[in-house]
Tab-separated table of C-alpha atoms in Angstrom:
chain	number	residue	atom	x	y	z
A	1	UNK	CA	107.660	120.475	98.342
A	2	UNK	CA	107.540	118.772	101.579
A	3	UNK	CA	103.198	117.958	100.651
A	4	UNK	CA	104.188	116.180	97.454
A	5	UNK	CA	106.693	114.074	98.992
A	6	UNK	CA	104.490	113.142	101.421
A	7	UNK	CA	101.736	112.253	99.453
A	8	UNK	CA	104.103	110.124	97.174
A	9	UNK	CA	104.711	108.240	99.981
A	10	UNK	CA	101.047	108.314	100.958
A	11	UNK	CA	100.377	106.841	97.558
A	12	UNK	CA	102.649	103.997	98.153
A	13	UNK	CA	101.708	102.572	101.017
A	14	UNK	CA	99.431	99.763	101.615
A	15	UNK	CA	97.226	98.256	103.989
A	16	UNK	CA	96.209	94.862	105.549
A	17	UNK	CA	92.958	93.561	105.046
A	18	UNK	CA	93.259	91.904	108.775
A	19	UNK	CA	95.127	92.948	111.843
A	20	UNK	CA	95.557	90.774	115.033
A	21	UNK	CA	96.890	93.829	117.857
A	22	UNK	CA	97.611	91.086	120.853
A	23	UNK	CA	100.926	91.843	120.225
A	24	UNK	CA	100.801	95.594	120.717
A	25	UNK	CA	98.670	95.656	123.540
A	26	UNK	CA	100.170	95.372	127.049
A	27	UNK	CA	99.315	91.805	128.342
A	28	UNK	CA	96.051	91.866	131.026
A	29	UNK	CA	95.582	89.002	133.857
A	30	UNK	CA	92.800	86.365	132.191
A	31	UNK	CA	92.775	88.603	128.793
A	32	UNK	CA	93.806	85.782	126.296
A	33	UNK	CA	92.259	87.767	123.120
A	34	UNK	CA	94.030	88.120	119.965
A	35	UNK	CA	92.000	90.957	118.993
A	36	UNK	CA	91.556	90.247	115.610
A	37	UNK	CA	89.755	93.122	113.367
A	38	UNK	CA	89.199	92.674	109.422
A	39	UNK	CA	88.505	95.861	107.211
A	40	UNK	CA	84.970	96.235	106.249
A	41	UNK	CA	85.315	99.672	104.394
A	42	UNK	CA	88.135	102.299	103.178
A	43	UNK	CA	87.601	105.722	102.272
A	44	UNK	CA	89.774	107.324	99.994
A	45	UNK	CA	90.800	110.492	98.022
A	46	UNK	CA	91.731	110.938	94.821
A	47	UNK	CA	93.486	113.582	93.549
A	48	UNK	CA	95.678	116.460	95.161
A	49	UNK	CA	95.298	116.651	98.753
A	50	UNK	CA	94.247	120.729	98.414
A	51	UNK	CA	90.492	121.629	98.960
A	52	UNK	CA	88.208	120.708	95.959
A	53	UNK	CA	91.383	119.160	93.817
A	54	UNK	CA	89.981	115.640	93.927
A	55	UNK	CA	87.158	112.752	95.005
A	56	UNK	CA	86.315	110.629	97.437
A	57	UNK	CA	85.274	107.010	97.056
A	58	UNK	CA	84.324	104.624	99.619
A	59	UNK	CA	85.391	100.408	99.474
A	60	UNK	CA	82.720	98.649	101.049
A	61	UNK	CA	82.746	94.510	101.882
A	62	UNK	CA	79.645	93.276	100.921
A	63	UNK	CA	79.543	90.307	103.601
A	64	UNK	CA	76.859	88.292	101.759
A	65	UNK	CA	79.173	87.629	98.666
A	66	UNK	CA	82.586	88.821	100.383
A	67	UNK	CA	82.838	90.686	97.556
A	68	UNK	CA	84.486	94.146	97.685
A	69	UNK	CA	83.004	97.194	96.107
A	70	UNK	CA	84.055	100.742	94.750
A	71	UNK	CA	81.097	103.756	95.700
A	72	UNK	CA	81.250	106.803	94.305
A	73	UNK	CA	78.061	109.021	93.814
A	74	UNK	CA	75.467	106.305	92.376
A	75	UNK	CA	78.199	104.725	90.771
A	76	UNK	CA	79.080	101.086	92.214
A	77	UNK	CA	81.435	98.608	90.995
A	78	UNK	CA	82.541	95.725	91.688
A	79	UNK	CA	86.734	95.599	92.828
A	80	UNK	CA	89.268	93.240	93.244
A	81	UNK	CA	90.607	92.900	97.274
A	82	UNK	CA	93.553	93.471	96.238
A	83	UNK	CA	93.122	96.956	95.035
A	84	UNK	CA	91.977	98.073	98.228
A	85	UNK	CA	95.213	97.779	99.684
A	86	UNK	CA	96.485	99.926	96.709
A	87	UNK	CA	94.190	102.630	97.909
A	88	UNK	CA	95.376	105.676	99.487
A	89	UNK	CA	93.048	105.439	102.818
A	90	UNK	CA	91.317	108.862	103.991
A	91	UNK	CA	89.696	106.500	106.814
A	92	UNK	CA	89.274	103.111	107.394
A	93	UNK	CA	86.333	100.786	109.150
A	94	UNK	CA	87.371	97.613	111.090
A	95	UNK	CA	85.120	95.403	112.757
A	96	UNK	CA	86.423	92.831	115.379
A	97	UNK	CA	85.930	88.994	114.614
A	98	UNK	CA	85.735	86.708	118.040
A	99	UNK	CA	88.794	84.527	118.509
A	100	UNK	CA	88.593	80.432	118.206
A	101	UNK	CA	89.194	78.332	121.060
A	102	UNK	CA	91.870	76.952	119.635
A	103	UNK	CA	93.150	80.614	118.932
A	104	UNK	CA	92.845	80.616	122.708
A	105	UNK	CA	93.912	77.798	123.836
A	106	UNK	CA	97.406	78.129	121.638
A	107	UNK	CA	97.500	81.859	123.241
A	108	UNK	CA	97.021	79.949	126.638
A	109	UNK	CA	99.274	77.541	126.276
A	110	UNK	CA	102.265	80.158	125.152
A	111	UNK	CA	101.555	81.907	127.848
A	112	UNK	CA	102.497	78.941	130.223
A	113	UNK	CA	104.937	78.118	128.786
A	114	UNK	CA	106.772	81.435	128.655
A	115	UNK	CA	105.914	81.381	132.633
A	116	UNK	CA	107.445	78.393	133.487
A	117	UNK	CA	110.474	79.530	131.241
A	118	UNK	CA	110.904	82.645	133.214
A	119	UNK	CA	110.557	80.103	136.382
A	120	UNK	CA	113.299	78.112	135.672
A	121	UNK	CA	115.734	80.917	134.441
A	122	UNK	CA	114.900	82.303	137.793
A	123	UNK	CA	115.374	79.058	139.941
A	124	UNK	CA	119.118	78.476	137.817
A	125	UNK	CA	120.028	81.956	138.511
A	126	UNK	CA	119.307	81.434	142.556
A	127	UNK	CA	121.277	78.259	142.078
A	128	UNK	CA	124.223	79.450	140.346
A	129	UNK	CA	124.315	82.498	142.893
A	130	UNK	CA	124.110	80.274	145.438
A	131	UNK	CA	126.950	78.073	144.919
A	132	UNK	CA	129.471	81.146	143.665
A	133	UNK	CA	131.467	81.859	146.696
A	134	UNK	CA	130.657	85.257	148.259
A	135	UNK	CA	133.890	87.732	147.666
A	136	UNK	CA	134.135	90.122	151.184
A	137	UNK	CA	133.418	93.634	150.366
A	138	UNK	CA	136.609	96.070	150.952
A	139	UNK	CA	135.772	99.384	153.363
């Protein structure tokens, strides 16, 4: 019971053609990379998830055309980008693309200004403890 409802689920889901992971990663000292990564290829399954109850197919990017392709056996055709991310993925290929200088400059920048933020909250909370009166502590 519990396999089928998973793999209902499984069947449901769908996946980005891009990721940026800067957001996920913790932040390192002069590390201003997005870490951008698009999909170049998906391997899936079709059919019940038992041994021998189905097939596997591979999407493939051509990069010359950035058309997207469905292999299976000899067979190759061509597929729309959007069905890929109908695809129940078995695994998946990134490959990472190099951030823009403006990417990081903008990445720069926020990060300065999110530092200086933090600055200033800290400076007005010194300020506003130093001007509250200081209440004696009882024994």
């Amino acid at each position: 019971m519990h396999r089928e409802i998973l793999w209902s689920l499984l069947m449901t889901m769908s996946l980005p053609r891009h990721l940026t992971l800067k957001d996920f990663l913790l932040p390192t000292d002069g590390d201003d990379s997005l870490y951008k990564y698009d999909l170049v290829a998906n391997i899936v399954h079709e059919g019940l998830p038992e041994a021998g109850k189905g097939t596997y197919s591979a999407h493939v990017l051509h990069r010359g055309s950035n058309q997207w392709f469905d292999t299976q056996d000899l067979h190759v055709d061509e597929v729309l980008p959007q069905m890929i991310t109908l695809s129940t993925s078995y695994i998946q290929i990134w490959e990472r693309q190099p951030d823009t200088a403006e990417e990081l400059q903008a990445v720069k920048q926020a990060r300065e200004d999110a530092l200086r933020a933090e600055a200033e909250a800290a400076a007005a909370a010194a300020a506003a403890d130093a001007s509250s009166p200081a209440v004696p502590m009882e024994s």
